[in-house]
Amino acid sequence: MRPRSGRGRLRLRPPPQHLPAVAVRRYLVGPSRRRPSARPFRKAPRRLPPSATMAAAGRLRRRLLLAVPWGWRCSPHRGGAGCPPAGQVRAAFLRFFQERHGHRRLPSAPVRPRGDPRLLFVNAGMNQFKPIFLGTAHPRSELAQHRRVVNSQKCVRAGGKHNDLEDVGRDTYHHTFFEMLGNWSFGDYFKEEACSMAWELLTEVYEIPRDRLYVTYFGGDSSLGLSADEECRDIWLRLGEVEGNLLPLPQHHVDTGMGLERLVTVLQNKRSNYDTDLFTPILDAIHKGCGGPRYQGLVGDADVGRVNMAYRVVADHVRTLCVCITDGVYPGLSGAELVLRRILRRAVRFCSEVLHAPPGLLASLVPTVVEVLGDAYPELTKNADQIMDIINENEAAFLSSLERGRRIIERTVQQMEPSTNFPTEVAWSLYGNLGFPLDLIDLMLEEKGISLDSAAFNKLVLEDAKRKAGGPQAGQLEDANTHLDVHSLAQLRSSNVPATDDSPKYAYTLGQHGQYEFSPCQATVLMLYRDQSLQKEVGAGQRCGVILDRTNFYAEQGGQACDQGYMIRLGQQDILFPVESVRLCGGYVIHEVTAVETLHAGDQVQLFVDEAQRLACMTNHTATHLLNFALRHVLGDNTEQRGSHVTAERLRFDFDTKGPVTVEQLQQVEQVVQDVIKRNEVVHMAEVPLTLARRVQGLRAVDEGYPDPVRIVSLGVPVESVLTRDSEAAMQTSVELCCGTHLLQTGAMEDLAIISERQLVKGISRVIAVTGRQAKQAREVGQCLAMEVDSLSLRMKQRSTSIPEMQKLSKEVGQLTKVVANTAIPQWQRKELQAILKALQRTANTAIKKLEVQQAEEKAQSLLAKHCNQPVIIDTVPADSLSILMKVVNQLCDKSPGTSVLLLSPQVSGEVLCACQVSKNCLPMFSAADWAVAVCTQMEGKAGGSPVVAKGSGSAKGMQGALTTALEFAQSKL
């Protein structure tokens, strides 16, 4: 882990300059309940945006740093084989805070960030607790109830702001994957207790001598108006009982976090993380798999051939691959998936090019990684086979790309002028399209004595990064009025502004004739939000967020799009305030509106949702639950949801799969859904305690935070029934935890059609479906296209003997193929029609080729009779295409092997086609390429080819001169 900046670090006793440092990370928030007056860090005098607040919070984190001399042993009785294994070090940390100090032990969050699109990977222990720090956690959520927590968090630092990828392997301490040990207090204990616990852990549990420890404290930050934390300094002085004066650290602005890897390095008396038992089994497995020299821990110039660097790269990267793939991040083409693809390819390259290992070495290391990490993270054991399959498939694809890339570089170098830089655009294509690491491109060019314009390449990288970052940044500007910052949330709570009561969003009924009736909701404006500040008044024409005491609008969450609609002020029925978006933040529902007149806190308003849009979202959300159930029913219970998104227009659903879903499976899934629709099952919904809900057998739910109590949605089976102990009712229908809005009966869905199914990356498929009238329309369009395909099949079976007619049919097949691919029709039908059209295209191409051969044979026979036993044949001949003309030339040369042939074919368009072939007996003096160029240049055209065959074209104006040139050129060479 990279040292991080801080200010004014002081130490108690200066350890030797060469010693390493490890740290126990402390994230302390909120004042101490036991000491309400102890608040050394007061709010800065100026308001900070969320990003600056988080940066300040990062500076306020206290660390306990320790340095240990290399000769020190874990205890008088430890050392060598007796040092504690990494598993015991991790377990001791967790047990210490759980058993001695009453912390709740939490499992590691997945490395795929949940609900934070700004992060590629979870890269710090605090990521999963970010809503607590920002105050945005829902007051009823399980997350908001945490007070004391301890965990070991899986972290990946590769890509984005914290990117250690290119440093891994060059030294002995950088990693892309590491484990972060952390204990947390949320409004419970504060500095005194945190420091005491840390001291106790290090000196009593890990038995580190006190005189080998040094500490730091926050030295202040004048730019943020924060003074030095002298209270924390005094705590450390009391704990350490150190004699003498505090001395400045030799190097300011240095801080490190307590990763498990570094702690284990110290406790096992090793010089490198890679020498601990977290890595040595993997390094041994690499040696066994490649058969080369053993790992020696060499770096820099001492590491001849970069063999030791390769060991470190492969050992680190295979750990990252195992953890990421297990947590649902697969090698792909964008975002975190693209970063993981680069990690995999970097590892593969070092395996093949440095260690000279056979293909498959990387995947063969997976069982060893599982053996090392499986006890702490049992999900690795469960997914070992899948991890190996994905690594092997991606390795094979990359090795193929490597070969292709080498050919591209060879061809480009041959075409380059001497003493020029390698074309930047070609390097960018290798990097972006084939996934070549930049250092590999540099290495390949260096071997050829050619350089790359790094400045120009980096400019393309920056432009690409800006282009990709444009969307999210724009989104951040758009939600500035609906995303409450931490200061505004604190102000609302200190002012006793109650959280929004959004239960009216569920207040809708079925009318007498089966129509849905949504009642308006009356509410009071409690506060307005604009430009990241709370306001009591917003003028006409201004965009702002409106916080109400209650609302019937659905805020975007759980994958369902937010409601739209409008509000009116009581007594002003003709003035509408359109509600453009709705967000939930820390229990407050913020409605984004453009004030057509001045809005004030205290105004009484009436809310009206867009009923058509809401009903469409309800329909598609219920359909999503039903689709989830149907997929598991057809594909198996191991089919897990990976994500979903519901809008008024369609629904999107991502899930685990071992391969593309077949036509038959798609039809079965749709049939399961349609059966439930026809039965018009009642949709049961109820709020129950979270602990009770989690006992439901077969509960299908995405891994995310839920409020307590939580809402259960059950199709066809009353919630009371699925909650009964040992009840298997939930296994027979769709039962999910969900805060979304749903239909009251499934019949209103009318129909569901899956209009798209594709694999996002290996192991994850995405389906898109539509319901109601859109589904029926998709089926109708599908039937029309099926009839067109049938008609085309019948015409193809008539087997026309005309090449133009067959070419026309082939063109129609191509056009219809595009229509089928891009039109919303049932996916199972699309696959069927695409298979038929593919076969028709093959039939048409075969027929055209056969007719061309027949025509070429006839023309060749005629020309052969005309030019009997001539060493050179130069003539004109009618031909519908350059392909046919080339076939005539080939036929002539096959029938008369010693003859060289050049034929011209004038076209209706005024173009003249040229094709030629030179007898091998005439090589190398006579070149077909030179012959064609000479002739086509005479016709103001172009040509190209090889010494044996060539082709080109030109203008009919120069055809007679071209025939003369052809003869003169041939005579000069023979």
mmCIF file with all atom_site columns, N, CA and C in Angstrom, residues 20-72:
data_model
loop_
_atom_site.group_PDB
_atom_site.id
_atom_site.type_symbol
_atom_site.label_atom_id
_atom_site.label_alt_id
_atom_site.label_comp_id
_atom_site.label_asym_id
_atom_site.label_entity_id
_atom_site.label_seq_id
_atom_site.pdbx_PDB_ins_code
_atom_site.Cartn_x
_atom_site.Cartn_y
_atom_site.Cartn_z
_atom_site.occupancy
_atom_site.B_iso_or_equiv
_atom_site.pdbx_formal_charge
_atom_site.auth_seq_id
_atom_site.auth_comp_id
_atom_site.auth_asym_id
_atom_site.auth_atom_id
_atom_site.pdbx_PDB_model_num
ATOM 1   N N  . PRO A 1 20 ? 11.026  -0.765  8.184  1.00 0.00 ? 20 PRO A N  1
ATOM 2   C CA . PRO A 1 20 ? 9.721   -0.593  7.541  1.00 0.00 ? 20 PRO A CA 1
ATOM 3   C C  . PRO A 1 20 ? 8.696   -0.107  8.547  1.00 0.00 ? 20 PRO A C  1
ATOM 4   N N  . ALA A 1 21 ? 7.547   0.332   8.049  1.00 0.00 ? 21 ALA A N  1
ATOM 5   C CA . ALA A 1 21 ? 6.466   0.766   8.941  1.00 0.00 ? 21 ALA A CA 1
ATOM 6   C C  . ALA A 1 21 ? 5.182   0.073   8.546  1.00 0.00 ? 21 ALA A C  1
ATOM 7   N N  . VAL A 1 22 ? 4.437   -0.369  9.526  1.00 0.00 ? 22 VAL A N  1
ATOM 8   C CA . VAL A 1 22 ? 3.103   -0.895  9.274  1.00 0.00 ? 22 VAL A CA 1
ATOM 9   C C  . VAL A 1 22 ? 2.153   -0.141  10.169 1.00 0.00 ? 22 VAL A C  1
ATOM 10  N N  . ALA A 1 23 ? 0.874   -0.189  9.891  1.00 0.00 ? 23 ALA A N  1
ATOM 11  C CA . ALA A 1 23 ? -0.036  0.649   10.672 1.00 0.00 ? 23 ALA A CA 1
ATOM 12  C C  . ALA A 1 23 ? -1.357  -0.012  10.910 1.00 0.00 ? 23 ALA A C  1
ATOM 13  N N  . VAL A 1 24 ? -1.959  0.341   12.021 1.00 0.00 ? 24 VAL A N  1
ATOM 14  C CA . VAL A 1 24 ? -3.339  -0.050  12.276 1.00 0.00 ? 24 VAL A CA 1
ATOM 15  C C  . VAL A 1 24 ? -4.194  1.146   11.918 1.00 0.00 ? 24 VAL A C  1
ATOM 16  N N  . ARG A 1 25 ? -5.053  0.984   10.931 1.00 0.00 ? 25 ARG A N  1
ATOM 17  C CA . ARG A 1 25 ? -5.838  2.117   10.452 1.00 0.00 ? 25 ARG A CA 1
ATOM 18  C C  . ARG A 1 25 ? -7.010  2.390   11.381 1.00 0.00 ? 25 ARG A C  1
ATOM 19  N N  . ARG A 1 26 ? -7.253  3.654   11.654 1.00 0.00 ? 26 ARG A N  1
ATOM 20  C CA . ARG A 1 26 ? -8.368  4.037   12.514 1.00 0.00 ? 26 ARG A CA 1
ATOM 21  C C  . ARG A 1 26 ? -9.240  5.052   11.812 1.00 0.00 ? 26 ARG A C  1
ATOM 22  N N  . TYR A 1 27 ? -10.492 4.732   11.625 1.00 0.00 ? 27 TYR A N  1
ATOM 23  C CA . TYR A 1 27 ? -11.446 5.691   11.107 1.00 0.00 ? 27 TYR A CA 1
ATOM 24  C C  . TYR A 1 27 ? -12.363 6.057   12.269 1.00 0.00 ? 27 TYR A C  1
ATOM 25  N N  . LEU A 1 28 ? -12.211 7.188   12.843 1.00 0.00 ? 28 LEU A N  1
ATOM 26  C CA . LEU A 1 28 ? -12.976 7.565   14.022 1.00 0.00 ? 28 LEU A CA 1
ATOM 27  C C  . LEU A 1 28 ? -13.917 8.698   13.631 1.00 0.00 ? 28 LEU A C  1
ATOM 28  N N  . VAL A 1 29 ? -15.198 8.521   13.913 1.00 0.00 ? 29 VAL A N  1
ATOM 29  C CA . VAL A 1 29 ? -16.157 9.563   13.560 1.00 0.00 ? 29 VAL A CA 1
ATOM 30  C C  . VAL A 1 29 ? -17.016 9.880   14.765 1.00 0.00 ? 29 VAL A C  1
ATOM 31  N N  . GLY A 1 30 ? -17.425 11.123  14.859 1.00 0.00 ? 30 GLY A N  1
ATOM 32  C CA . GLY A 1 30 ? -18.353 11.533  15.898 1.00 0.00 ? 30 GLY A CA 1
ATOM 33  C C  . GLY A 1 30 ? -17.674 11.751  17.234 1.00 0.00 ? 30 GLY A C  1
ATOM 34  N N  . PRO A 1 31 ? -18.263 12.566  18.084 1.00 0.00 ? 31 PRO A N  1
ATOM 35  C CA . PRO A 1 31 ? -17.695 12.828  19.402 1.00 0.00 ? 31 PRO A CA 1
ATOM 36  C C  . PRO A 1 31 ? -17.877 11.646  20.328 1.00 0.00 ? 31 PRO A C  1
ATOM 37  N N  . SER A 1 32 ? -17.042 11.565  21.350 1.00 0.00 ? 32 SER A N  1
ATOM 38  C CA . SER A 1 32 ? -17.143 10.498  22.338 1.00 0.00 ? 32 SER A CA 1
ATOM 39  C C  . SER A 1 32 ? -18.377 10.692  23.193 1.00 0.00 ? 32 SER A C  1
ATOM 40  N N  . ARG A 1 33 ? -19.151 9.615   23.375 1.00 0.00 ? 33 ARG A N  1
ATOM 41  C CA . ARG A 1 33 ? -20.333 9.707   24.239 1.00 0.00 ? 33 ARG A CA 1
ATOM 42  C C  . ARG A 1 33 ? -19.921 9.857   25.697 1.00 0.00 ? 33 ARG A C  1
ATOM 43  N N  . ARG A 1 34 ? -18.761 9.267   26.028 1.00 0.00 ? 34 ARG A N  1
ATOM 44  C CA . ARG A 1 34 ? -18.326 9.309   27.419 1.00 0.00 ? 34 ARG A CA 1
ATOM 45  C C  . ARG A 1 34 ? -17.696 10.659  27.751 1.00 0.00 ? 34 ARG A C  1
ATOM 46  N N  . ARG A 1 35 ? -17.155 11.314  26.764 1.00 0.00 ? 35 ARG A N  1
ATOM 47  C CA . ARG A 1 35 ? -16.507 12.594  27.000 1.00 0.00 ? 35 ARG A CA 1
ATOM 48  C C  . ARG A 1 35 ? -17.040 13.605  26.000 1.00 0.00 ? 35 ARG A C  1
ATOM 49  N N  . PRO A 1 36 ? -18.243 14.138  26.237 1.00 0.00 ? 36 PRO A N  1
ATOM 50  C CA . PRO A 1 36 ? -18.872 15.022  25.264 1.00 0.00 ? 36 PRO A CA 1
ATOM 51  C C  . PRO A 1 36 ? -18.091 16.289  24.990 1.00 0.00 ? 36 PRO A C  1
ATOM 52  N N  . SER A 1 37 ? -17.186 16.661  25.891 1.00 0.00 ? 37 SER A N  1
ATOM 53  C CA . SER A 1 37 ? -16.436 17.895  25.673 1.00 0.00 ? 37 SER A CA 1
ATOM 54  C C  . SER A 1 37 ? -15.199 17.702  24.803 1.00 0.00 ? 37 SER A C  1
ATOM 55  N N  . ALA A 1 38 ? -14.817 16.434  24.595 1.00 0.00 ? 38 ALA A N  1
ATOM 56  C CA . ALA A 1 38 ? -13.583 16.163  23.853 1.00 0.00 ? 38 ALA A CA 1
ATOM 57  C C  . ALA A 1 38 ? -13.836 16.203  22.357 1.00 0.00 ? 38 ALA A C  1
ATOM 58  N N  . ARG A 1 39 ? -13.753 17.379  21.768 1.00 0.00 ? 39 ARG A N  1
ATOM 59  C CA . ARG A 1 39 ? -13.987 17.510  20.335 1.00 0.00 ? 39 ARG A CA 1
ATOM 60  C C  . ARG A 1 39 ? -12.886 18.370  19.720 1.00 0.00 ? 39 ARG A C  1
ATOM 61  N N  . PRO A 1 40 ? -11.694 17.794  19.541 1.00 0.00 ? 40 PRO A N  1
ATOM 62  C CA . PRO A 1 40 ? -10.581 18.598  19.031 1.00 0.00 ? 40 PRO A CA 1
ATOM 63  C C  . PRO A 1 40 ? -10.743 19.005  17.581 1.00 0.00 ? 40 PRO A C  1
ATOM 64  N N  . PHE A 1 41 ? -11.557 18.277  16.795 1.00 0.00 ? 41 PHE A N  1
ATOM 65  C CA . PHE A 1 41 ? -11.714 18.596  15.377 1.00 0.00 ? 41 PHE A CA 1
ATOM 66  C C  . PHE A 1 41 ? -13.085 19.214  15.164 1.00 0.00 ? 41 PHE A C  1
ATOM 67  N N  . ARG A 1 42 ? -13.147 20.529  15.159 1.00 0.00 ? 42 ARG A N  1
ATOM 68  C CA . ARG A 1 42 ? -14.428 21.193  14.951 1.00 0.00 ? 42 ARG A CA 1
ATOM 69  C C  . ARG A 1 42 ? -14.617 21.488  13.475 1.00 0.00 ? 42 ARG A C  1
ATOM 70  N N  . LYS A 1 43 ? -15.861 21.754  13.126 1.00 0.00 ? 43 LYS A N  1
ATOM 71  C CA . LYS A 1 43 ? -16.186 21.972  11.718 1.00 0.00 ? 43 LYS A CA 1
ATOM 72  C C  . LYS A 1 43 ? -15.419 23.167  11.165 1.00 0.00 ? 43 LYS A C  1
ATOM 73  N N  . ALA A 1 44 ? -14.925 23.046  9.953  1.00 0.00 ? 44 ALA A N  1
ATOM 74  C CA . ALA A 1 44 ? -14.177 24.126  9.329  1.00 0.00 ? 44 ALA A CA 1
ATOM 75  C C  . ALA A 1 44 ? -15.071 25.349  9.182  1.00 0.00 ? 44 ALA A C  1
ATOM 76  N N  . PRO A 1 45 ? -14.487 26.554  9.216  1.00 0.00 ? 45 PRO A N  1
ATOM 77  C CA . PRO A 1 45 ? -15.307 27.758  9.174  1.00 0.00 ? 45 PRO A CA 1
ATOM 78  C C  . PRO A 1 45 ? -16.017 27.948  7.852  1.00 0.00 ? 45 PRO A C  1
ATOM 79  N N  . ARG A 1 46 ? -15.580 27.259  6.794  1.00 0.00 ? 46 ARG A N  1
ATOM 80  C CA . ARG A 1 46 ? -16.296 27.404  5.533  1.00 0.00 ? 46 ARG A CA 1
ATOM 81  C C  . ARG A 1 46 ? -16.905 26.068  5.129  1.00 0.00 ? 46 ARG A C  1
ATOM 82  N N  . ARG A 1 47 ? -17.999 26.151  4.388  1.00 0.00 ? 47 ARG A N  1
ATOM 83  C CA . ARG A 1 47 ? -18.706 24.954  3.961  1.00 0.00 ? 47 ARG A CA 1
ATOM 84  C C  . ARG A 1 47 ? -17.918 24.232  2.889  1.00 0.00 ? 47 ARG A C  1
ATOM 85  N N  . LEU A 1 48 ? -17.799 22.927  2.999  1.00 0.00 ? 48 LEU A N  1
ATOM 86  C CA . LEU A 1 48 ? -17.033 22.134  2.051  1.00 0.00 ? 48 LEU A CA 1
ATOM 87  C C  . LEU A 1 48 ? -17.963 21.240  1.251  1.00 0.00 ? 48 LEU A C  1
ATOM 88  N N  . PRO A 1 49 ? -17.667 21.034  -0.046 1.00 0.00 ? 49 PRO A N  1
ATOM 89  C CA . PRO A 1 49 ? -18.422 20.042  -0.813 1.00 0.00 ? 49 PRO A CA 1
ATOM 90  C C  . PRO A 1 49 ? -18.111 18.651  -0.307 1.00 0.00 ? 49 PRO A C  1
ATOM 91  N N  . PRO A 1 50 ? -18.939 17.635  -0.664 1.00 0.00 ? 50 PRO A N  1
ATOM 92  C CA . PRO A 1 50 ? -18.711 16.264  -0.168 1.00 0.00 ? 50 PRO A CA 1
ATOM 93  C C  . PRO A 1 50 ? -17.324 15.746  -0.447 1.00 0.00 ? 50 PRO A C  1
ATOM 94  N N  . SER A 1 51 ? -16.783 16.045  -1.651 1.00 0.00 ? 51 SER A N  1
ATOM 95  C CA . SER A 1 51 ? -15.460 15.511  -1.979 1.00 0.00 ? 51 SER A CA 1
ATOM 96  C C  . SER A 1 51 ? -14.401 16.079  -1.049 1.00 0.00 ? 51 SER A C  1
ATOM 97  N N  . ALA A 1 52 ? -14.504 17.394  -0.759 1.00 0.00 ? 52 ALA A N  1
ATOM 98  C CA . ALA A 1 52 ? -13.524 17.996  0.142  1.00 0.00 ? 52 ALA A CA 1
ATOM 99  C C  . ALA A 1 52 ? -13.706 17.487  1.552  1.00 0.00 ? 52 ALA A C  1
ATOM 100 N N  . THR A 1 53 ? -14.963 17.244  1.946  1.00 0.00 ? 53 THR A N  1
ATOM 101 C CA . THR A 1 53 ? -15.230 16.717  3.288  1.00 0.00 ? 53 THR A CA 1
ATOM 102 C C  . THR A 1 53 ? -14.599 15.344  3.461  1.00 0.00 ? 53 THR A C  1
ATOM 103 N N  . MET A 1 54 ? -14.755 14.484  2.421  1.00 0.00 ? 54 MET A N  1
ATOM 104 C CA . MET A 1 54 ? -14.151 13.157  2.504  1.00 0.00 ? 54 MET A CA 1
ATOM 105 C C  . MET A 1 54 ? -12.625 13.263  2.539  1.00 0.00 ? 54 MET A C  1
ATOM 106 N N  . ALA A 1 55 ? -12.067 14.226  1.769  1.00 0.00 ? 55 ALA A N  1
ATOM 107 C CA . ALA A 1 55 ? -10.617 14.397  1.786  1.00 0.00 ? 55 ALA A CA 1
ATOM 108 C C  . ALA A 1 55 ? -10.156 14.829  3.168  1.00 0.00 ? 55 ALA A C  1
ATOM 109 N N  . ALA A 1 56 ? -10.936 15.747  3.789  1.00 0.00 ? 56 ALA A N  1
ATOM 110 C CA . ALA A 1 56 ? -10.581 16.183  5.136  1.00 0.00 ? 56 ALA A CA 1
ATOM 111 C C  . ALA A 1 56 ? -10.688 15.030  6.115  1.00 0.00 ? 56 ALA A C  1
ATOM 112 N N  . ALA A 1 57 ? -11.744 14.218  5.960  1.00 0.00 ? 57 ALA A N  1
ATOM 113 C CA . ALA A 1 57 ? -11.899 13.054  6.838  1.00 0.00 ? 57 ALA A CA 1
ATOM 114 C C  . ALA A 1 57 ? -10.704 12.123  6.701  1.00 0.00 ? 57 ALA A C  1
ATOM 115 N N  . GLY A 1 58 ? -10.183 12.029  5.454  1.00 0.00 ? 58 GLY A N  1
ATOM 116 C CA . GLY A 1 58 ? -9.003  11.192  5.249  1.00 0.00 ? 58 GLY A CA 1
ATOM 117 C C  . GLY A 1 58 ? -7.817  11.715  6.031  1.00 0.00 ? 58 GLY A C  1
ATOM 118 N N  . ARG A 1 59 ? -7.672  13.036  6.104  1.00 0.00 ? 59 ARG A N  1
ATOM 119 C CA . ARG A 1 59 ? -6.555  13.598  6.861  1.00 0.00 ? 59 ARG A CA 1
ATOM 120 C C  . ARG A 1 59 ? -6.742  13.430  8.354  1.00 0.00 ? 59 ARG A C  1
ATOM 121 N N  . LEU A 1 60 ? -8.026  13.325  8.795  1.00 0.00 ? 60 LEU A N  1
ATOM 122 C CA . LEU A 1 60 ? -8.300  13.233  10.218 1.00 0.00 ? 60 LEU A CA 1
ATOM 123 C C  . LEU A 1 60 ? -8.151  11.818  10.762 1.00 0.00 ? 60 LEU A C  1
ATOM 124 N N  . ARG A 1 61 ? -7.930  10.848  9.863  1.00 0.00 ? 61 ARG A N  1
ATOM 125 C CA . ARG A 1 61 ? -7.787  9.478   10.344 1.00 0.00 ? 61 ARG A CA 1
ATOM 126 C C  . ARG A 1 61 ? -6.497  9.344   11.135 1.00 0.00 ? 61 ARG A C  1
ATOM 127 N N  . ARG A 1 62 ? -6.578  8.782   12.329 1.00 0.00 ? 62 ARG A N  1
ATOM 128 C CA . ARG A 1 62 ? -5.391  8.553   13.140 1.00 0.00 ? 62 ARG A CA 1
ATOM 129 C C  . ARG A 1 62 ? -4.817  7.176   12.847 1.00 0.00 ? 62 ARG A C  1
ATOM 130 N N  . ARG A 1 63 ? -3.511  7.066   12.778 1.00 0.00 ? 63 ARG A N  1
ATOM 131 C CA . ARG A 1 63 ? -2.870  5.774   12.599 1.00 0.00 ? 63 ARG A CA 1
ATOM 132 C C  . ARG A 1 63 ? -1.916  5.501   13.736 1.00 0.00 ? 63 ARG A C  1
ATOM 133 N N  . LEU A 1 64 ? -1.748  4.251   14.038 1.00 0.00 ? 64 LEU A N  1
ATOM 134 C CA . LEU A 1 64 ? -0.684  3.831   14.948 1.00 0.00 ? 64 LEU A CA 1
ATOM 135 C C  . LEU A 1 64 ? 0.378   3.163   14.092 1.00 0.00 ? 64 LEU A C  1
ATOM 136 N N  . LEU A 1 65 ? 1.555   3.737   14.045 1.00 0.00 ? 65 LEU A N  1
ATOM 137 C CA . LEU A 1 65 ? 2.620   3.209   13.194 1.00 0.00 ? 65 LEU A CA 1
ATOM 138 C C  . LEU A 1 65 ? 3.624   2.451   14.044 1.00 0.00 ? 65 LEU A C  1
ATOM 139 N N  . LEU A 1 66 ? 4.136   1.345   13.526 1.00 0.00 ? 66 LEU A N  1
ATOM 140 C CA . LEU A 1 66 ? 5.155   0.611   14.267 1.00 0.00 ? 66 LEU A CA 1
ATOM 141 C C  . LEU A 1 66 ? 6.262   0.199   13.327 1.00 0.00 ? 66 LEU A C  1
ATOM 142 N N  . ALA A 1 67 ? 7.456   0.229   13.820 1.00 0.00 ? 67 ALA A N  1
ATOM 143 C CA . ALA A 1 67 ? 8.617   -0.193  13.035 1.00 0.00 ? 67 ALA A CA 1
ATOM 144 C C  . ALA A 1 67 ? 9.374   -1.238  13.820 1.00 0.00 ? 67 ALA A C  1
ATOM 145 N N  . VAL A 1 68 ? 9.799   -2.303  13.149 1.00 0.00 ? 68 VAL A N  1
ATOM 146 C CA . VAL A 1 68 ? 10.426  -3.430  13.837 1.00 0.00 ? 68 VAL A CA 1
ATOM 147 C C  . VAL A 1 68 ? 11.752  -3.744  13.166 1.00 0.00 ? 68 VAL A C  1
ATOM 148 N N  . PRO A 1 69 ? 12.845  -3.845  13.935 1.00 0.00 ? 69 PRO A N  1
ATOM 149 C CA . PRO A 1 69 ? 14.138  -4.197  13.334 1.00 0.00 ? 69 PRO A CA 1
ATOM 150 C C  . PRO A 1 69 ? 14.117  -5.621  12.827 1.00 0.00 ? 69 PRO A C  1
ATOM 151 N N  . TRP A 1 70 ? 14.904  -5.855  11.781 1.00 0.00 ? 70 TRP A N  1
ATOM 152 C CA . TRP A 1 70 ? 14.867  -7.170  11.122 1.00 0.00 ? 70 TRP A CA 1
ATOM 153 C C  . TRP A 1 70 ? 15.254  -8.306  12.061 1.00 0.00 ? 70 TRP A C  1
ATOM 154 N N  . GLY A 1 71 ? 16.110  -8.063  13.032 1.00 0.00 ? 71 GLY A N  1
ATOM 155 C CA . GLY A 1 71 ? 16.564  -9.149  13.893 1.00 0.00 ? 71 GLY A CA 1
ATOM 156 C C  . GLY A 1 71 ? 15.579  -9.537  14.977 1.00 0.00 ? 71 GLY A C  1
ATOM 157 N N  . TRP A 1 72 ? 14.523  -8.698  15.173 1.00 0.00 ? 72 TRP A N  1
ATOM 158 C CA . TRP A 1 72 ? 13.589  -8.969  16.263 1.00 0.00 ? 72 TRP A CA 1
ATOM 159 C C  . TRP A 1 72 ? 12.716  -10.169 15.955 1.00 0.00 ? 72 TRP A C  1
#
